[in-house]
XYZ file of C-alpha atoms in Angstrom:
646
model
C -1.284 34.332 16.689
C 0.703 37.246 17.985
C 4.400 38.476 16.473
C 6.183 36.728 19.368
C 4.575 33.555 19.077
C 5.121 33.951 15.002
C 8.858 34.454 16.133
C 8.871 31.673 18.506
C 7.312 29.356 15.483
C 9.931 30.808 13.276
C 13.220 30.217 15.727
C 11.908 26.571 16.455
C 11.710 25.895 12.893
C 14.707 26.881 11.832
C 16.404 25.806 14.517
C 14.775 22.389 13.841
C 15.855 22.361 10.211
C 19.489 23.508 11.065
C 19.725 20.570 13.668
C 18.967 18.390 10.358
C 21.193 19.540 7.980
C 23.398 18.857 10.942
C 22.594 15.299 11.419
C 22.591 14.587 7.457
C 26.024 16.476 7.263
C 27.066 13.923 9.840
C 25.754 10.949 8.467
C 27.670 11.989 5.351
C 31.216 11.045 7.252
C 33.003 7.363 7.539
C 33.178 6.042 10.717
C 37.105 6.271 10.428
C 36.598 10.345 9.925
C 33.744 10.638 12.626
C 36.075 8.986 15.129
C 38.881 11.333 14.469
C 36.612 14.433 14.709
C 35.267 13.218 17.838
C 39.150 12.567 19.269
C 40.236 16.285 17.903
C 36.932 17.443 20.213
C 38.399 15.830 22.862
C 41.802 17.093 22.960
C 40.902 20.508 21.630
C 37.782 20.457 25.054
C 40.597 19.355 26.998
C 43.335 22.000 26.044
C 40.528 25.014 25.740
C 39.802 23.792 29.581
C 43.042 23.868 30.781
C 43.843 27.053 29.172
C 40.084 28.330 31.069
C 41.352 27.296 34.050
C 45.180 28.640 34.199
C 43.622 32.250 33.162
C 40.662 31.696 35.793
C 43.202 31.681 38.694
C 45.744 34.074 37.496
C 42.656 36.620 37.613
C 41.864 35.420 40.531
C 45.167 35.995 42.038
C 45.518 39.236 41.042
C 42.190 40.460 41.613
C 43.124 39.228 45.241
C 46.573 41.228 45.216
C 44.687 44.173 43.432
C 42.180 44.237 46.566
C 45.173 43.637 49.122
C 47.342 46.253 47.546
C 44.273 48.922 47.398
C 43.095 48.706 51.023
C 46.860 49.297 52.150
C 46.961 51.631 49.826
C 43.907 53.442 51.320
C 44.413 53.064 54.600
C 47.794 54.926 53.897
C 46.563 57.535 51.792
C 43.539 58.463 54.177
C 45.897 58.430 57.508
C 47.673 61.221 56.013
C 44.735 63.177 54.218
C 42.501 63.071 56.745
C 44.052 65.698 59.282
C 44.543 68.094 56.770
C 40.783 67.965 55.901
C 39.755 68.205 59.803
C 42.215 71.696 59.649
C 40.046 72.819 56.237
C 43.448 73.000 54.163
C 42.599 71.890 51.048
C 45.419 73.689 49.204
C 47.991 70.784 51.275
C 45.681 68.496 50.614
C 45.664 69.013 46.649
C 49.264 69.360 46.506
C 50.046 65.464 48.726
C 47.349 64.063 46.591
C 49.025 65.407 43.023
C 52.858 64.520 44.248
C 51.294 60.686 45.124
C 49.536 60.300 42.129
C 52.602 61.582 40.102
C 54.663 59.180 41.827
C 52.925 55.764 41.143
C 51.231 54.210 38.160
C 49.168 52.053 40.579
C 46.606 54.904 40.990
C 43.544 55.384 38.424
C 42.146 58.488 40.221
C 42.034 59.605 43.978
C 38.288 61.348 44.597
C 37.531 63.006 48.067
C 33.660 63.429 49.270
C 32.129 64.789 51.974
C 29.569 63.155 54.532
C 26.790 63.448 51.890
C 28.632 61.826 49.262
C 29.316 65.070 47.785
C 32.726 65.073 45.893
C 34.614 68.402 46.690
C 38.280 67.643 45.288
C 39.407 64.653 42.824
C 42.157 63.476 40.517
C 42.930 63.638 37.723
C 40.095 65.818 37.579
C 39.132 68.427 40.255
C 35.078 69.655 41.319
C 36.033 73.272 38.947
C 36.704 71.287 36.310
C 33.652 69.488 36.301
C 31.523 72.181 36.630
C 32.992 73.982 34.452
C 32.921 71.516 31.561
C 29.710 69.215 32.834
C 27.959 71.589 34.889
C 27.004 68.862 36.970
C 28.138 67.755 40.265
C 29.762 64.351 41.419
C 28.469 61.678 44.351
C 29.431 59.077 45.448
C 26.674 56.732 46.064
C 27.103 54.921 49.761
C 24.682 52.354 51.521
C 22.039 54.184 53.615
C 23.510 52.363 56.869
C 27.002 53.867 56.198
C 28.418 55.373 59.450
C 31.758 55.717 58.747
C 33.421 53.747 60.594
C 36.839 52.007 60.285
C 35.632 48.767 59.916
C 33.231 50.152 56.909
C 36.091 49.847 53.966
C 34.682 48.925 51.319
C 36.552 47.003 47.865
C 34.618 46.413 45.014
C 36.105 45.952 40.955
C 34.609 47.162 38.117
C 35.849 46.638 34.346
C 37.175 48.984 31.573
C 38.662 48.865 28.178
C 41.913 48.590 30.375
C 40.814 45.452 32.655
C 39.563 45.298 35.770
C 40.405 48.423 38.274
C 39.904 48.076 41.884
C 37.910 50.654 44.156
C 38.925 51.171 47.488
C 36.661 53.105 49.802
C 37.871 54.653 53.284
C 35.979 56.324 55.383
C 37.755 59.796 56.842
C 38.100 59.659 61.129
C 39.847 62.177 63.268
C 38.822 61.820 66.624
C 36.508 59.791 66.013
C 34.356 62.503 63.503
C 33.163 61.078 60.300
C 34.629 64.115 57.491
C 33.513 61.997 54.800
C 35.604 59.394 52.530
C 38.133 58.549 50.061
C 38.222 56.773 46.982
C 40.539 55.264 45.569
C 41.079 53.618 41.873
C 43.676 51.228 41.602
C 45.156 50.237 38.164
C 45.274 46.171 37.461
C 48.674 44.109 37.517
C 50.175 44.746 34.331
C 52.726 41.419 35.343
C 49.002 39.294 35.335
C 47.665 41.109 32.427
C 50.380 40.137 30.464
C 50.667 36.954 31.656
C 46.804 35.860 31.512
C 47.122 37.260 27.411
C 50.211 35.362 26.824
C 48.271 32.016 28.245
C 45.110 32.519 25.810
C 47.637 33.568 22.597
C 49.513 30.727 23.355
C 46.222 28.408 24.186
C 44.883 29.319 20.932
C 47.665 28.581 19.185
C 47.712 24.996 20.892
C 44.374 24.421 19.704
C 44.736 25.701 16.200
C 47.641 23.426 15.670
C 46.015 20.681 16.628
C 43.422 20.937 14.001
C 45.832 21.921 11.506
C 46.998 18.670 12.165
C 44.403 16.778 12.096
C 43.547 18.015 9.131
C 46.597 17.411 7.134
C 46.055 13.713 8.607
C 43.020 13.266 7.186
C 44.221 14.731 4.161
C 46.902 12.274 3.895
C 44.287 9.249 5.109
C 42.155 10.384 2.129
C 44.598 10.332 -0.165
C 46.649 7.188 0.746
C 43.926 5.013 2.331
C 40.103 6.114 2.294
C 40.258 6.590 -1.693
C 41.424 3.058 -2.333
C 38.612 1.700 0.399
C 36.322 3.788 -1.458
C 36.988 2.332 -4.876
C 37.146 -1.300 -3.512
C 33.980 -0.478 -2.034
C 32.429 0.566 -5.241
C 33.951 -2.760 -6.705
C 32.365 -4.901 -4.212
C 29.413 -2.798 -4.707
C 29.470 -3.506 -8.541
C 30.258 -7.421 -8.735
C 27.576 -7.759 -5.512
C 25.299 -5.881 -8.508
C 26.322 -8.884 -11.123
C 29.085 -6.260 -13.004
C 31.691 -8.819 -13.681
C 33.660 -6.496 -15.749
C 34.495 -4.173 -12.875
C 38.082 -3.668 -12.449
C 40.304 -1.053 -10.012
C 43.311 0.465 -11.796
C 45.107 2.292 -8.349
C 48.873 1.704 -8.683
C 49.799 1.100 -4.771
C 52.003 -1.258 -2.602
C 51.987 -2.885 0.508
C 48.987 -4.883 1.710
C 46.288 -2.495 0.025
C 48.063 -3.259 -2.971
C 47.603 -6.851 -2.708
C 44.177 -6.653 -1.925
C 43.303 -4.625 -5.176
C 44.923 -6.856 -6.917
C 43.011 -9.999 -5.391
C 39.891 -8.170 -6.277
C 40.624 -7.586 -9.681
C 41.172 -11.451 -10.049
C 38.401 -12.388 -8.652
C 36.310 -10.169 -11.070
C 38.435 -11.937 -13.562
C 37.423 -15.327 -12.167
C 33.587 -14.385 -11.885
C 33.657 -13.005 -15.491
C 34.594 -16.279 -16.858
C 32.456 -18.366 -14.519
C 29.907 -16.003 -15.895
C 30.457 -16.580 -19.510
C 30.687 -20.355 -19.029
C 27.316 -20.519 -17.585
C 25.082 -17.600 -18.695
C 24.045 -19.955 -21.909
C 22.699 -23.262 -19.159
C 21.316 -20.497 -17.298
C 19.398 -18.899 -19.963
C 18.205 -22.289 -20.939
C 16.711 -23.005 -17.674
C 15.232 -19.737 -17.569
C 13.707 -20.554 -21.001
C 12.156 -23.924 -19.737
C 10.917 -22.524 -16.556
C 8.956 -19.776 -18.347
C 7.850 -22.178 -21.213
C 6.804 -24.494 -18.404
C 4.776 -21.575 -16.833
C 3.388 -20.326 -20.453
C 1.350 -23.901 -20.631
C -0.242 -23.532 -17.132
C -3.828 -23.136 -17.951
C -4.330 -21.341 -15.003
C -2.471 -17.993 -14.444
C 0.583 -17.581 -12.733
C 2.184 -13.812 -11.312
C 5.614 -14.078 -9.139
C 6.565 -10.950 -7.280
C 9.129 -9.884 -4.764
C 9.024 -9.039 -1.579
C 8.197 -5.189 -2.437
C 5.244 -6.350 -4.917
C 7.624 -5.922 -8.292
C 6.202 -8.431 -11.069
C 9.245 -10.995 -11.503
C 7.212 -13.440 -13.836
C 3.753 -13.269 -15.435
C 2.021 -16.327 -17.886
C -0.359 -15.811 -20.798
C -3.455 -17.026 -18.913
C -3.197 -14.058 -16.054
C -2.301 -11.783 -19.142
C -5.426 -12.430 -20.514
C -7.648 -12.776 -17.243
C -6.319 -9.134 -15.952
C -6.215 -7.825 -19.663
C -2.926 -7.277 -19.527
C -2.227 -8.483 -23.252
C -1.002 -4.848 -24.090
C 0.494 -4.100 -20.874
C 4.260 -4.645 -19.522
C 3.857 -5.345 -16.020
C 7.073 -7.113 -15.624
C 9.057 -4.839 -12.858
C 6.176 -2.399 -11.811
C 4.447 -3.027 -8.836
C 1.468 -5.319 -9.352
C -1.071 -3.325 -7.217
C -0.924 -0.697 -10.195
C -2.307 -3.052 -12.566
C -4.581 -5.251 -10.755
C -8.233 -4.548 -11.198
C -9.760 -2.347 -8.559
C -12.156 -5.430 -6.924
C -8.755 -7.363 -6.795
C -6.961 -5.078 -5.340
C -8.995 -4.119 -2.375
C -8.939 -7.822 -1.296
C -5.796 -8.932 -1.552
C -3.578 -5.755 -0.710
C -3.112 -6.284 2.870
C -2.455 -10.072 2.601
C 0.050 -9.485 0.461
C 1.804 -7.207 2.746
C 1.298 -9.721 5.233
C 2.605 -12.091 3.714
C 5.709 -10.194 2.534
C 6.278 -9.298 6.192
C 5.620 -12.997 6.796
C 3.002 -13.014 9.211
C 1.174 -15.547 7.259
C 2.678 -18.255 4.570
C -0.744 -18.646 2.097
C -4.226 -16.683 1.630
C -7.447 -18.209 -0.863
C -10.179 -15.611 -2.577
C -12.606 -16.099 -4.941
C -13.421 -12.773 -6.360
C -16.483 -11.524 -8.859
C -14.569 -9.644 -11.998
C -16.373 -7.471 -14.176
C -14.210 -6.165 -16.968
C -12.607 -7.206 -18.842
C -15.649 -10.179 -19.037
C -17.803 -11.132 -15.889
C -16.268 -14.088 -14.722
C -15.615 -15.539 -11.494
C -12.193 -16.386 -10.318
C -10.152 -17.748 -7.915
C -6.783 -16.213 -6.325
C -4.003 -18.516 -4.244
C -1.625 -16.542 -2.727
C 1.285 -18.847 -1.662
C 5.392 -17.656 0.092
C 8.277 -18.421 -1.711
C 10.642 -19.125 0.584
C 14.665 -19.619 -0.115
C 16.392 -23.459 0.086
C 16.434 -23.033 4.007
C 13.254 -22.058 4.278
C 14.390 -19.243 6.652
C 13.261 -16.416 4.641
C 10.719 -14.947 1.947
C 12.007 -14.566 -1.537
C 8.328 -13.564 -3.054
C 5.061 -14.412 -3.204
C 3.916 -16.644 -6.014
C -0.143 -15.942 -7.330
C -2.328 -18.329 -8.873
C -5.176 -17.407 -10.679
C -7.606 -19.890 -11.453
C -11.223 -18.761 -13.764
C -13.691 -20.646 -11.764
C -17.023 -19.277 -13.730
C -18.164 -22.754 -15.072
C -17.299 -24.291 -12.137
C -19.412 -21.645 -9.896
C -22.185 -21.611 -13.554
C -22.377 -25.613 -12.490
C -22.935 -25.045 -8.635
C -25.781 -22.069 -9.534
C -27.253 -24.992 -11.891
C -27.252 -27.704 -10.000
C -28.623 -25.553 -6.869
C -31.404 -24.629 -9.247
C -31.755 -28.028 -10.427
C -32.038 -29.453 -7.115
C -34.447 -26.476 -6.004
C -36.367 -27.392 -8.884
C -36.821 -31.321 -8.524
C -37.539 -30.942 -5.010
C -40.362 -28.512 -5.669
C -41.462 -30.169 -8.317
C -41.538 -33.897 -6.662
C -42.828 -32.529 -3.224
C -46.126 -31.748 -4.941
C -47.232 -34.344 -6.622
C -46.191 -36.627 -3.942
C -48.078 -34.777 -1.439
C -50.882 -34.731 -3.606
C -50.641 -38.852 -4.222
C -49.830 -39.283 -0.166
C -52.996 -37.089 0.213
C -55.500 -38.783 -1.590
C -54.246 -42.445 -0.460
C -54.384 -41.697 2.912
C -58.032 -40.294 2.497
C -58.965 -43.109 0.546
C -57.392 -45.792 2.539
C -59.394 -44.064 6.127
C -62.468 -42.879 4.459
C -62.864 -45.253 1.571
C -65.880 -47.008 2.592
C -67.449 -43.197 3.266
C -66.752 -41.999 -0.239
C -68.705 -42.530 -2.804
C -68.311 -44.225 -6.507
C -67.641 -41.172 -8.364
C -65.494 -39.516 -5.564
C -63.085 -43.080 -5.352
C -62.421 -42.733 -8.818
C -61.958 -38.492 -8.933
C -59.014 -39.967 -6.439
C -57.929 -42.536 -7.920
C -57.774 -40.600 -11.600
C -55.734 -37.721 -9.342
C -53.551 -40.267 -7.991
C -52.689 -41.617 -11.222
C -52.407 -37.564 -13.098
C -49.708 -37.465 -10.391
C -47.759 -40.512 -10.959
C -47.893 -39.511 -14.502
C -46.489 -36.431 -13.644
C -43.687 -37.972 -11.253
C -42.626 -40.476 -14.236
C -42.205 -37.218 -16.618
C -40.085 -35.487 -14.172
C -37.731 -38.526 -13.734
C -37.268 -38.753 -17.689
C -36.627 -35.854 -18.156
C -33.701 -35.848 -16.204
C -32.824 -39.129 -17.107
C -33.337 -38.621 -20.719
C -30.628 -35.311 -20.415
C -28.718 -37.310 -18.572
C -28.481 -40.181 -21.263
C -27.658 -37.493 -23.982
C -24.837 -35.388 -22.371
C -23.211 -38.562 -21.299
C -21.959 -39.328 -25.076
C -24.166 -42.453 -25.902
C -24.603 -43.336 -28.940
C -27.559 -43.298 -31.059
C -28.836 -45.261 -34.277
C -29.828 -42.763 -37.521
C -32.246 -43.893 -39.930
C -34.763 -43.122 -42.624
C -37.574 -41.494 -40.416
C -41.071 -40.385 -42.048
C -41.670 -37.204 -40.694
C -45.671 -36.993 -41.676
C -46.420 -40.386 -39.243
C -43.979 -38.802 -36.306
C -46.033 -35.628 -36.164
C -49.508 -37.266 -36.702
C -48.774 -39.468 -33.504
C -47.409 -36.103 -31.819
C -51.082 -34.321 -32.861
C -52.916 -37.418 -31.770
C -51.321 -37.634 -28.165
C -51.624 -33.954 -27.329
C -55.447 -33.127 -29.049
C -57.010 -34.332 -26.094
C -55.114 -31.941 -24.076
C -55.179 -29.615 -26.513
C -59.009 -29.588 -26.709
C -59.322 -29.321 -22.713
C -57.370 -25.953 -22.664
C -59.829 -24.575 -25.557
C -56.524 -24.620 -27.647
C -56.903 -24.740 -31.508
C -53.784 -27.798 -32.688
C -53.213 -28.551 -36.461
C -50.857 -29.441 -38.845
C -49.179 -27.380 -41.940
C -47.450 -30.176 -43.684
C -46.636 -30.338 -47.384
C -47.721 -33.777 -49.424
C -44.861 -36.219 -50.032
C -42.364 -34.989 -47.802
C -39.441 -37.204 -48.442
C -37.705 -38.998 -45.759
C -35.330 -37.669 -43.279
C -32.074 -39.271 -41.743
C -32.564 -39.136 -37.765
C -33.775 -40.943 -34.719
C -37.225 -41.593 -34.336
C -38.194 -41.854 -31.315
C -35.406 -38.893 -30.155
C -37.696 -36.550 -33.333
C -40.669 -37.633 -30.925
C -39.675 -36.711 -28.180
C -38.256 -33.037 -29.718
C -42.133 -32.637 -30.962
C -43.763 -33.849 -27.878
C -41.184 -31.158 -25.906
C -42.144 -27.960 -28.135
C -45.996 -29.076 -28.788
C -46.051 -29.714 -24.710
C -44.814 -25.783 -24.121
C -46.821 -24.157 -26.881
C -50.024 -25.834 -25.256
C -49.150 -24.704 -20.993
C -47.985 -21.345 -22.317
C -50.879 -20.588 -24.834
C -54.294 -19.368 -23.765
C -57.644 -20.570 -24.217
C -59.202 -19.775 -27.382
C -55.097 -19.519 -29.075
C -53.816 -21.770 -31.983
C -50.726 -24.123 -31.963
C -49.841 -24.893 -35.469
C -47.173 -27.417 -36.828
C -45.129 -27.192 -39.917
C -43.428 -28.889 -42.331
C -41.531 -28.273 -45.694
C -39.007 -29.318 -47.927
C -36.660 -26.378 -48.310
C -35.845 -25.506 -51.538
C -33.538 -28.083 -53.139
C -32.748 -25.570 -56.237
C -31.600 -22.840 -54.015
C -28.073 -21.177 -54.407
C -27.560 -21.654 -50.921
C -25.845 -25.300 -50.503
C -26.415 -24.978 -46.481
C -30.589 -25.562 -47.408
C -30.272 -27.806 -50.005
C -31.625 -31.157 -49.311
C -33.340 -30.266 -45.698
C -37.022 -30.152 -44.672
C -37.945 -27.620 -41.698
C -40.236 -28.336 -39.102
C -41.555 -25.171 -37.392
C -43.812 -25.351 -34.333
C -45.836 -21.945 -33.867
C -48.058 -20.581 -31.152
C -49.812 -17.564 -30.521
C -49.212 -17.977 -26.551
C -47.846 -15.493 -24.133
C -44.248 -15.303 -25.924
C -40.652 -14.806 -24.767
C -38.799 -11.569 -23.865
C -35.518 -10.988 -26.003
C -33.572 -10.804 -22.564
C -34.595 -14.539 -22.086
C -33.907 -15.949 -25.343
C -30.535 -16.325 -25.086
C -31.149 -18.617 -22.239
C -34.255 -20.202 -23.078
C -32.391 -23.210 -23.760
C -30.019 -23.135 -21.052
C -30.742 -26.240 -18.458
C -32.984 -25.560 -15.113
C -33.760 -22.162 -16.852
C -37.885 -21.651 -16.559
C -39.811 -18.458 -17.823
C -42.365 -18.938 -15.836
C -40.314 -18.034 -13.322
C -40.704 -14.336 -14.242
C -44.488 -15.083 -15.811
C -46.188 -17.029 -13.694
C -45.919 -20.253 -11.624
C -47.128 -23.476 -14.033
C -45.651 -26.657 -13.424
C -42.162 -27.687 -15.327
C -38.392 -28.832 -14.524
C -36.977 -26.164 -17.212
C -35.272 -28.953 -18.813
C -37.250 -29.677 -21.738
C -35.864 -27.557 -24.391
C -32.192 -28.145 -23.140
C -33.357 -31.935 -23.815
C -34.273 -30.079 -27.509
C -31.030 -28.423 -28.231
C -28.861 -31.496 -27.158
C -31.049 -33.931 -29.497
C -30.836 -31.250 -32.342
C -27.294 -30.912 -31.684
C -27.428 -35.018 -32.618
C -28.950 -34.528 -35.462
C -26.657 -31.957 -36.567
C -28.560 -29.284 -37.152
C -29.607 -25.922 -34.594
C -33.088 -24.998 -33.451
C -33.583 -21.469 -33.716
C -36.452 -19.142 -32.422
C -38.515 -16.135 -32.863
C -41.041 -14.531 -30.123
C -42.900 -11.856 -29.192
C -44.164 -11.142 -25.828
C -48.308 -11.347 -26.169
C -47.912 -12.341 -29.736
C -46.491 -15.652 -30.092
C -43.640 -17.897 -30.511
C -42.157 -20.074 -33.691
C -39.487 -22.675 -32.841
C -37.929 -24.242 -36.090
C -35.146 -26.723 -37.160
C -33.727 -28.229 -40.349
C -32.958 -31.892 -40.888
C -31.553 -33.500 -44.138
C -33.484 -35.693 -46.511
C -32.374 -39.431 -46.097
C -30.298 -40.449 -49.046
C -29.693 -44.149 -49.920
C -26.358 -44.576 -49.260
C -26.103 -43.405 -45.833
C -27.244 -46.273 -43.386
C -26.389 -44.947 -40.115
C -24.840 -41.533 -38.170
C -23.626 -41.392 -34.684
């Protein structure tokens, strides 16, 4: 960029930022004071205009008696200078011109040339004179078509310090011969001078008056109107701001008088109103914000610029904003980041009210993963014409959405799990019942035993969900004396087959004379039969499943042992990585998931945990992946006097 388009840059910007201070300077005024400056334009446009034109044609006229007067004037003067240049006689010819010019003011300077242009004799200076003091010589510059002839003279004006003078050219004929020409300068009209001065002194006068006068108005305006406005204005301002107390103390008459002193009882009036309700108000305030305290769910209320107006204890705690005053900050500053980048444009939306109510379920991760759920709903006033806010509800939706994931899984789960082996029986039946007669002994019954492994199968899948569904649904069961040695030799007896099949080594720990226990028998069955069932499918050939049992010390200092026998089931199978324990007993949850792909519904040790949970007592683990796991529970000794538990 060059220096003149650096000082074109600079002139347009501050001529841009003059034009605003110009505009803000404006903006500044009342109407009232912007009307009168526009009026005082007016007039003072008006009066400058007039004035422009009066001076405009009084220089006009005289410039047009200036050029009348100068060509008689020169017509005259070169009539009776001209012979005496034909003759040569210059000494006549200097006298006539200094006796003419001595005689009249109207003259500025009388200058004689030659047919060149040449000037030879002038006043009030003659050719000598120049020489000698300039040492230069005069012309006068004519058009190159000038022939001198009458109808040739020429008027022109040109300006001085003085005003305008008037030059008046003649050309000098005798008999027709061209000598050369004359010119002369003639002085302005003093008479118009004057006259045109007198118009602009008295023109500005006019036009400072007027502004003097206009200001002393507004002056007086200020002082005696706009100042009381201005107060009641900041009074209205104040009680329109809930300042009840706000009173104007300007002692005036008249009809502004009266209305300050309406105003001032009006604040009175609104004061007292004030003081008689602010305790019902506060009240209802109270209830509404207790009312909103016990919502479960959390509730935000903002304005229509996204201030906080009202916030409950349960979105405190879901945005972690325990420690945090939100109230009258914007709510976008607070929000976590995932919330805000979902819901920031419908709010604004909604504040502009483009749309009335928005839904989003959103993942959070801090301050806790949970999922939640975000109804954005107007607020509209009693006439429903405009938006007063936007009211949020927060719902936490993560056992809701935990309960959709499980029963998805669950479903996944049964229908894998009951598409097989009904396949499998649909298979052989259908081969049997078209190629019975073809098949031989052996091969009916390898069907028929397949068949019937499958419809075992099936019936173990349907009680396992129905036995789940019998103990989360709060029924009741009998507790009674229960011999723990006869429960687990029936367990050992059912699975050794099995056992023995899989090349699995399954024994029993137990210590002689356990005592009784108070619990459910057939439930305790069903918690070995569960744990035995999983040590044996996740246990290798050639691997040992071995079951415990022991009275825990009954002379121990600890008074949670006392009285309790543990049963421990332990395997040396595949084990269970730490990140799964925690949700090894979780319902629809299956390792073998991860592992590998044996048969299962993943609800057999949730069917533990709840029947544990009955007995009121925990089942606790320890595993190592390619080492083993131990599962192990307490239950208490039966005593005589207790007959029953629920």
């Amino acid at each position: 960029m060059n220096f003149r388009d650096e000082f074109v840059s600079t002139v347009s910007k501050v001529t841009a930022s003059l034009v605003e201070s110009i505009a803000n300077w404006w903006s500044e005024f009342t109407l009232q004071t912007k009307l009168l400056a526009v009026a005082t334009l007016m007039v003072s446009l008006v009066m400058s205009g007039l004035t422009f034109w009066a001076i405009n044609t009084i220089q006009q006229d005289a410039r047009l008696n200036d050029t009348r007067f100068g060509r008689d004037l020169g017509l005259l003067l070169a009539a009776n200078v001209a012979p005496l240049i034909a003759d040569h006689n210059l000494t006549e010819l200097a006298q006539f011109s200094q006796r003419f010019y001595r005689a009249t003011s109207s003259v500025r300077y009388m200058l004689y040339a030659d047919e060149t242009g040449q000037i030879f004799f002038g006043i009030p200076f003659s050719e000598s004179e120049v020489e000698n003091s300039l040492t230069i010589k005069r012309h006068i510059q004519l058009p190159e078509d000038y022939s001198g002839n009458q109808d040739q003279l020429m008027v022109r004006q040109h300006s001085t310090p003085d005003g305008a003078v008037t030059d008046v050219f003649v050309p000098l004929i005798v008999d027709k011969k061209y000598l050369g020409v004359l010119a002369v300068g003639i002085n302005p009209n003093q008479t118009a001078v004057i006259s045109t001065n007198f118009t602009r002194d008295v023109t500005i006068a006019v036009f400072i008056t007027i502004w003097v006068m206009v200001i002393l108005a507004g002056v007086i305006n200020a002082l005696t109107i706009t100042k009381p406005i201005k107060e009641l204005l900041v009074g209205v301002k104040q009680i329109a701001a809930g300042n009840f107390k706000q009173r104007i103390g300007i002692p005036l008459g008249g009809e502004l008088g009266e209305l300050i002193f309406s105003f001032n009882e009006m604040a009175e009036k609104l004061e007292r109103y004030e003081e008689q309700n602010i305790e019902e108000l506060t009240a209802e305030k109270a209830k509404l914000e207790t009312l909103v305290s016990t919502i479960a769910d959390g509730a935000v209320l903002i304005d229509n610029n996204m201030q906080v107006i009202l916030v409950n204890p349960a979105a405190r705690r879901i945005f972690a904003w325990e420690s945090v005053d939100v109230v009258g900050s914007n709510i976008l500053h607070h929000l976590p980041h995932t919330v805000q980048m979902e819901i920031s444009r419908t709010l604004y939306e909604m504040a502009a009210g483009e749309c009335e109510s928005a839904e989003f379920r959103i993942l959070l991760k801090q301050p806790t993963p949970r999922t939640i759920r975000i109804v954005l709903t107007t607020v509209l006033n009693l006439q429903r014409e405009s938006i007063k806010g936007i009211a949020i509800t927060v719902q936490d939706i993560s056992r809701e959405v935990e309960l959709n994931e499980a029963k998805s899984q669950f479903i996944s789960n049964i229908s894998h799990e009951l598409r097989t082996p009904l396949f499998n029986i649909k298979t052989y039946i259908e081969t049997l019942h078209d190629y019975g007669e073809d098949l031989g002994i052996d091969e009916r019954q390898e069907f028929l035993q397949t068949v019937n492994n499958e419809t075992d199968r099936l019936t173990r899948l349907v009680n396992d969900v129905l036995d789940l569904s019998k103990l989360e649904s709060g029924r009741s069961y009998s507790f009674d004396k229960v011999d723990l040695s006869q429960a687990l030799e029936q367990t050992l007896r059912t699975y050794q087959l099995n056992a023995r099949d899989k090349g699995i080594e399954l024994f029993q720990e137990m210590t002689p004379d356990l005592p009784l226990v108070l619990g459910n028998y057939d439930l305790l069955l069903q918690v070995f039969g569960n744990l035995i069932g999983n040590s044996l499918k996740f246990t290798l050939a050639g691997g040992k499943v071995v079951i415990r049992a022991y009275q825990l010390d009954a002379n121990s200092n600890s008074h949670h042992h006392a009285g309790k026998v543990r049963i421990e089931i332990s395997d040396t199978g595949i084990g269970i990585a730490p990140e799964d324990q925690q949700a090894i007993f979780d319902r629809f949850f299956r390792v073998e998931n991860r592992v590998h792909t044996l048969e299962g519904t993943g609800l057999g040790l949730s069917i533990v945990r709840n029947i544990i949970d009955r007995h009121h007592s925990q089942v606790n683990l320890v595993s190592e992946v390619g080492v083993g796991t131990t599962f192990w529970f307490d239950v208490e000794v039966f005593e005589e006097e207790v007959s029953s538990r629920n």
